[in-house]
Amino acid sequence: EDQVTQSPEALRLQEGESSSLNCSYTVSGLRGLFWYRQDPGKGPEFLFTLYSAGEEKEKERLKATLTKKESFLHITAPKPEDSATYLCAVRHLTQGGSEKLVFGKGTKLTVNP
Amino acid sequence: DTGVSQNPRHKITKRGQNVTFRCDPISEHNRLYWYRQTLGQGPEFLTYFQNEAQLEKSRLLSDRFSAERPKGSFSTLEIQRTEQGDSAMYLCASSFRGIGGETQYFGPGTRLLVL
C-alpha cells in the first residue's frame, strides 16, 4: 500500500533561515507527487506537481525536487507569511479508476520575524 | 471567485442528528473527490465521482455516509446519525483529467463538530 512520510513534524525557523522539508514515499509506480500548503482552518492550496526523478519546480521562495524515493521542499530565506503546514501527497490509481491522493501528515512550519 | 466552494463552513450538531454538506466544484471539472481530515493528520480519501457516477468509496465511508452528485455538477455529502468520531474537517476537491495529468483543487472545507 502506498505510504507517505513527512519529516520533521514541526519546524521553527528564523526569518531568512533557509531549510528543507522531506517527504519519503513508497508507491507501486509513481503517478505524480504533489505539494500543498495549508493554512489553519483552510483547505490545501496546490503548490507543485512532480512526475519523475530529477525534476525540479520553483515558485518564489519554494523549490521542490524529486528523487526515486523522496521529495524535498526547499525554502530559501523564508518570511513569516510562509508559516503554514506543508502537505505532500502521491497519486494512487485505484481499481475503481479514481486517482486519489495519499497524503502524509504534513510539516508545520513556523517562521519567526 | 471561480474556485471550489463548500457550504456550510462550520457545523455544530448533536450526536444522532443528520447533517448535509454541499460542494460546488470548479466549472467544467468532471472529477470530484471528498476527503476527511482530523487534527494533525493529512486528508484521507472518502469517495470519488466522475461526472455523476460515484466510482469509488473508501472503507472509511460507513453506511451512515452517502454522497451524491446529481447531473455531474455540485455534490452533497450526508452523514446520518452522527457520532462524536465524525468530528473532522470535510474537504472537497475537483479536477479535470487532461493530457498533462490531473491536479486536484481543494475547497475551504466544512468543519463538523459533533457534541
mmCIF file of C-alpha atoms in Angstrom, chain B residues 7-45:
data_model
loop_
_atom_site.group_PDB
_atom_site.id
_atom_site.type_symbol
_atom_site.label_atom_id
_atom_site.label_comp_id
_atom_site.label_asym_id
_atom_site.label_seq_id
_atom_site.Cartn_x
_atom_site.Cartn_y
_atom_site.Cartn_z
ATOM 1 C CA ASN B 7 -21.126 25.161 2.481
ATOM 2 C CA PRO B 8 -21.549 25.469 5.337
ATOM 3 C CA ARG B 9 -18.060 26.344 6.529
ATOM 4 C CA HIS B 10 -18.846 25.248 10.076
ATOM 5 C CA LYS B 11 -21.454 22.920 11.518
ATOM 6 C CA ILE B 12 -22.129 22.055 15.143
ATOM 7 C CA THR B 13 -24.616 19.285 15.753
ATOM 8 C CA LYS B 14 -25.718 16.935 18.473
ATOM 9 C CA ARG B 15 -24.955 13.250 18.366
ATOM 10 C CA GLY B 16 -27.603 11.342 16.443
ATOM 11 C CA GLN B 17 -28.592 14.203 14.153
ATOM 12 C CA ASN B 18 -28.218 14.147 10.378
ATOM 13 C CA VAL B 19 -26.054 16.699 8.556
ATOM 14 C CA THR B 20 -25.558 17.527 4.884
ATOM 15 C CA PHE B 21 -22.656 19.355 3.276
ATOM 16 C CA ARG B 22 -22.512 20.849 -0.197
ATOM 17 C CA CYS B 23 -19.590 21.218 -2.606
ATOM 18 C CA ASP B 24 -19.595 23.295 -5.779
ATOM 19 C CA PRO B 25 -16.604 22.331 -7.939
ATOM 20 C CA ILE B 26 -14.739 24.430 -10.446
ATOM 21 C CA SER B 27 -16.944 24.624 -13.509
ATOM 22 C CA GLU B 28 -16.114 22.068 -16.200
ATOM 23 C CA HIS B 29 -14.203 19.880 -13.746
ATOM 24 C CA ASN B 30 -15.588 16.405 -14.307
ATOM 25 C CA ARG B 31 -13.956 14.753 -11.293
ATOM 26 C CA LEU B 32 -14.928 15.403 -7.695
ATOM 27 C CA TYR B 33 -13.415 13.974 -4.523
ATOM 28 C CA TRP B 34 -14.366 14.062 -0.840
ATOM 29 C CA TYR B 35 -11.701 13.788 1.853
ATOM 30 C CA ARG B 36 -11.793 13.895 5.644
ATOM 31 C CA GLN B 37 -9.079 15.498 7.763
ATOM 32 C CA THR B 38 -8.641 15.244 11.520
ATOM 33 C CA LEU B 39 -6.289 17.324 13.644
ATOM 34 C CA GLY B 40 -2.627 16.645 12.956
ATOM 35 C CA GLN B 41 -3.350 14.331 10.034
ATOM 36 C CA GLY B 42 -3.328 14.705 6.287
ATOM 37 C CA PRO B 43 -6.592 14.442 4.348
ATOM 38 C CA GLU B 44 -7.939 10.899 3.858
ATOM 39 C CA PHE B 45 -9.856 9.865 0.762
#
